Amino acid sequence: MHARLTAFALLVLSVGLSVPTALGQDTASKDIRQGTVRFGDDPRWADPAYDDSTWPTEWLYPAPDSLGIHWMRARITMDSTRAPFQPYGLKLSMLAAAEVYWDGVLIGRNGRVGPTRAQEEPGTIRAVFPVPDSLYTPGEHVIAVRLSNFYMPPDFAYYLYDFEVGPYASLLTDWTDWALVPFLFLGGFLIIMVYCAVLYALDRRSTALGLFSLLCLCVAALLATEVTRAVINYSYDWHPVRIHVLTALTTAVAGLLPLFFMHQFEAPHTRPVMAGLAGLLTLSLLLPASTDEQHYWMFWSTLTTSLGVVGWAVVQQKRGAVPALSGVGASIGGLAASGWWFIDTYFFPTFALIVVALLASLGLQMREQRRQREAAQLAAARLEIELLKKHLQPHFLMNTLTAAMEWMEEQPDVGVRFIEALADELRLLVDVSDQTRIPLATELTLCRRHLEVMGYRQDRTFKLQVEGVEPEAPVPPAIFHTLLENALTHNRYTAPTVCFQLTGDSLDSGWRYTLRTPRNGPASAEGREGTGLRYVRARLRESFGEAGSLTSTSRNGTWTTIIELHSGD
Amino acid sequence: MRILIVEDEPIIARRIARLTRSILDDANLIIEAAEGLDSAQDALLERDIDLLFLDLNLHGADGFDLLTTSVAGAFHTIVISAYTDRAIEAFEFGVLDFIGKPFGRERLAQALQRLHAPGARTDPPARYLAVRASGRVTLIDVERVLALQGAGSYSELVLRDGSTTLHDKPLKRLVTLLPDDFVRIHRSYVVRMSAVAHFLAREGSRYAVELHDGTTLPVGRTRVDAVRERLV
């Protein structure tokens, strides 16, 4: 186990973080990897002179699965060069209660070894015993361990994790030193969890953010559960509980990761994909193998599923898909390289890569949203200004005022009505200019006021005939008004009465409006799209997006403009 | 007197005509109206129009083209425009006045007064003179003009390089638009005073000025004192 932890520590170091380690003391720690184990109990087995040559010769790793009292015996040879004033110790990390004998002398106890479950007192998962200076001498020593493991489930494969001799201080701290970096990751995941949760709370529509927050929580919990062992020296009977928690969290992470990607990239077929993944995860859990191996296959299931989703997103050119693909790719590489040790080594750093990838894609999405919002605001402001400016333009305003002066001097009562109509039109324009949709009735009033003003200006009657419309139907402000204004600007009407026609047709999901204006202007006004039509198009886009359309044709002396407004947005 | 109004707003054209009639109080006054310069071409080419009221959108692409065509004519041009911010430019092209919309009777009267007031000059004066030559209108920088000579109802511009060119406006109208450095020295001559080198008194009470380039131009008897005064 220590080797795995070291591998993780080295990996983390290679990622660029440094961790203080206890390596490089005067004398390095020695792992005890070879020895012999025997089921049964006999006090003579502590004696270094006892002949254990008839015992089964086998590796201490892995130890047999049997429950009850065992003895382990191992030999270790000490160097002659011992550092002065350096206390030495022996570390034993195993799922058992234990007594440790050094050359036949009892040097420490972890819990209480007992012949039955009731008589055993479980030891902690890790114990470091000082080796008295008098015993720690150069030459060969025999270490005997008497142990009982009644609190383990009978099929638990590994119970000896760490058995080593070395400088006492480093044996005490090397696990906690290793835990530093995972805790850094843990803190990071928790902060990102809170951040995404807050974003999700502010905008409930972003399911992906909520899922990611949950995913970060599960990963943080998985990481916490994983490193608990390094900082909390719990009694070994809790170990199976911890393993079950790990399995539950691994399952949650395995499910959430692809689910998150599917929401993030708006992938189709969520249900069948998730059902397939659930099947794979169940199969992994049913494997007759160690939990580490089960977790390993669960990671394969989730990462390949994620790879499929993210790969699809890349093909679809979804925003942020490429960083996500690199994160998942790195995870798969790590999984292939580390095998069963994935959770202890590559998982957290590569998950951190996925987090970075996600944050990058979130950032990109937010920037895009902000850009669109800003552009929309800018466009709205521009349209508002454009509409108001049209009526502050000298051409309209000054000509209107001059005509008003003439009426005031010649026929003051007409002049007064003229100015009233102008005031009404300007007031309405200011009211509607900053809105995106107004009732058609308001728009028609605006049109009629404008026609009235233009009628006084040209000493002609302009009429707007309206049929088949719904007064409350929403329209963008000043679109018909602008089209009429266009007609009046580009044509020289000579008839005493000029009639414009607006017809409304109810469609399944909205309205079609047809505006007919008589044409007798110079031919040059045709064909090119003036500022008026551009304004109308921009307003349609702003208020109705893709659900609005405009077509304009000229035939037989009539200019026909068709505007369709659909409500489904 | 014959006045042409080019204005596409019928009420405003009516207003200009009505106010002009009441101001000028001239029994022989003829006022015509057209909606645009293109439809007024025939009237413009006739020689007997005295004044053109021109409604001009100087923000439009061809606003200044219309303006130069108009000021090249024999008549005076008064621009009536909603775009008052272009007034100075209009004056530089040689309009008699620039009336911003909206306008009342008084402002119009003030503009019409310039038509007849003796010695009236536009302010600012023209910087360019538009000259119609072989169907095209070209602009001549006033700085290049040394003197003007009356030629019937036309004027001949004498330029610094010695060349001459005809302008459709009679001398009397043209001098109204020029800087006050240009002085009428003779019934048929206007000269740039800063170009005069000597004042020459000849036998038989005949007077003349000699320009720096050696050209001599006659000075009318009635104008001798005024010319001498300007030269001192």
XYZ file of N, CA, C and O in Angstrom, chain A residues 393-395 398-403 405-407 409-411 454 456-460 492 494, chain B residues 7-12 14-16 18-19 35-36 38 55 57 82-83 101-105:
184
model
N -34.349 64.411 -36.547
C -33.595 64.793 -37.741
C -34.145 66.097 -38.290
O -35.363 66.256 -38.397
N -33.272 67.022 -38.668
C -33.746 68.291 -39.204
C -34.756 68.100 -40.338
O -35.746 68.817 -40.404
N -34.512 67.089 -41.185
C -35.382 66.952 -42.346
C -36.839 66.784 -41.929
O -37.736 67.406 -42.472
N -37.652 70.052 -38.816
C -37.650 71.447 -39.258
C -38.672 71.692 -40.359
O -39.345 72.719 -40.382
N -38.824 70.709 -41.264
C -39.847 70.864 -42.297
C -41.236 70.869 -41.672
O -42.113 71.632 -42.077
N -41.406 69.977 -40.665
C -42.704 69.931 -39.994
C -42.996 71.261 -39.298
O -44.104 71.808 -39.398
N -41.989 71.801 -38.611
C -42.201 73.068 -37.887
C -42.498 74.210 -38.861
O -43.335 75.067 -38.590
N -41.780 74.204 -40.002
C -42.018 75.266 -40.982
C -43.450 75.191 -41.516
O -44.156 76.210 -41.618
N -43.878 73.959 -41.807
C -45.254 73.793 -42.297
C -46.237 74.222 -41.208
O -47.260 74.869 -41.499
N -45.767 76.457 -38.939
C -45.789 77.930 -38.918
C -46.743 78.465 -39.975
O -47.523 79.373 -39.730
N -46.661 77.843 -41.175
C -47.498 78.312 -42.270
C -48.975 78.143 -41.926
O -49.777 79.041 -42.105
N -49.304 76.958 -41.375
C -50.708 76.725 -40.999
C -51.130 77.687 -39.898
O -52.234 78.210 -39.908
N -50.143 80.643 -39.336
C -50.349 81.999 -39.845
C -51.561 82.083 -40.752
O -52.267 83.088 -40.785
N -51.806 81.022 -41.509
C -52.889 81.059 -42.494
C -54.208 80.563 -41.901
O -55.243 81.195 -42.071
N -54.170 79.391 -41.268
C -55.393 78.842 -40.665
C -55.040 78.311 -39.274
O -54.749 77.131 -39.119
N -48.088 64.103 -41.611
C -47.643 64.210 -43.000
C -48.739 64.788 -43.882
O -48.471 65.472 -44.879
N -50.923 67.103 -42.962
C -50.872 68.557 -42.794
C -49.680 69.131 -43.543
O -49.726 70.209 -44.113
N -48.581 68.398 -43.519
C -47.376 68.898 -44.177
C -47.553 68.964 -45.683
O -47.037 69.871 -46.340
N -48.230 67.949 -46.232
C -48.348 67.908 -47.687
C -49.708 68.391 -48.172
O -49.965 68.369 -49.369
N -50.562 68.779 -47.229
C -51.906 69.244 -47.581
C -52.640 68.192 -48.395
O -53.142 68.452 -49.480
N -52.621 66.989 -47.862
C -53.216 65.838 -48.521
C -53.833 64.974 -47.433
O -53.525 65.146 -46.254
N -43.562 60.460 -54.401
C -44.164 61.797 -54.453
C -45.633 61.644 -54.777
O -46.014 61.525 -55.931
N -49.324 62.593 -55.421
C -49.944 63.808 -55.941
C -51.453 63.789 -55.745
O -52.098 64.827 -55.762
N -38.753 73.447 -54.031
C -39.076 72.958 -52.682
C -40.074 71.824 -52.838
O -41.100 71.981 -53.492
N -39.759 70.647 -52.250
C -40.672 69.521 -52.454
C -41.792 69.463 -51.417
O -42.684 68.636 -51.517
N -41.737 70.334 -50.416
C -42.838 70.383 -49.451
C -43.819 71.460 -49.911
O -43.497 72.654 -49.854
N -45.011 71.064 -50.356
C -45.922 72.041 -50.956
C -46.302 73.196 -50.020
O -46.368 74.350 -50.451
N -46.500 72.856 -48.748
C -46.911 73.911 -47.807
C -45.795 74.936 -47.643
O -46.027 76.149 -47.572
N -44.546 74.448 -47.616
C -43.416 75.354 -47.415
C -43.210 76.215 -48.667
O -42.948 77.409 -48.576
N -45.515 77.090 -50.627
C -46.599 78.066 -50.557
C -46.222 79.209 -49.621
O -46.474 80.378 -49.877
N -45.581 78.821 -48.525
C -45.203 79.808 -47.522
C -44.177 80.794 -48.085
O -44.300 82.006 -47.918
N -43.172 80.245 -48.788
C -42.129 81.111 -49.343
C -42.763 82.102 -50.326
O -42.497 83.311 -50.290
N -45.913 83.103 -50.562
C -46.818 84.051 -49.896
C -46.032 85.165 -49.206
O -46.299 86.351 -49.388
N -45.005 84.753 -48.453
C -44.229 85.748 -47.703
C -43.456 86.661 -48.658
O -43.389 87.870 -48.452
N -40.796 71.058 -57.828
C -40.565 70.153 -56.698
C -39.100 69.769 -56.541
O -38.665 69.379 -55.476
N -38.354 69.876 -57.668
C -36.945 69.511 -57.567
C -36.166 70.222 -58.648
O -36.757 70.726 -59.613
N -34.283 68.948 -60.877
C -34.367 68.276 -62.180
C -35.581 68.752 -62.983
O -35.498 69.014 -64.178
N -34.445 74.628 -51.792
C -34.516 73.745 -50.601
C -33.468 72.669 -50.802
O -33.477 71.950 -51.794
N -31.105 69.528 -49.120
C -30.663 68.629 -48.058
C -29.165 68.433 -48.250
O -28.722 67.584 -48.999
N -33.126 72.701 -43.774
C -33.287 72.271 -42.380
C -31.920 72.045 -41.733
O -31.792 72.005 -40.529
N -30.906 71.907 -42.557
C -29.574 71.561 -42.038
C -28.708 72.810 -41.902
O -27.840 73.067 -42.729
N -34.532 76.407 -41.647
C -35.940 76.118 -41.346
C -36.056 75.858 -39.854
O -35.155 75.222 -39.292
N -37.108 76.246 -39.179
C -38.223 77.013 -39.746
C -37.897 78.511 -39.773
O -37.025 78.954 -39.037
N -38.600 79.247 -40.605
C -38.287 80.663 -40.755
C -39.579 81.475 -40.770
O -40.634 80.977 -41.149
N -39.441 82.722 -40.373
C -40.590 83.621 -40.374
C -40.416 84.704 -41.418
O -39.427 84.716 -42.176
N -41.345 85.614 -41.433
C -41.362 86.682 -42.440
C -40.107 87.535 -42.359
O -39.495 87.864 -43.373
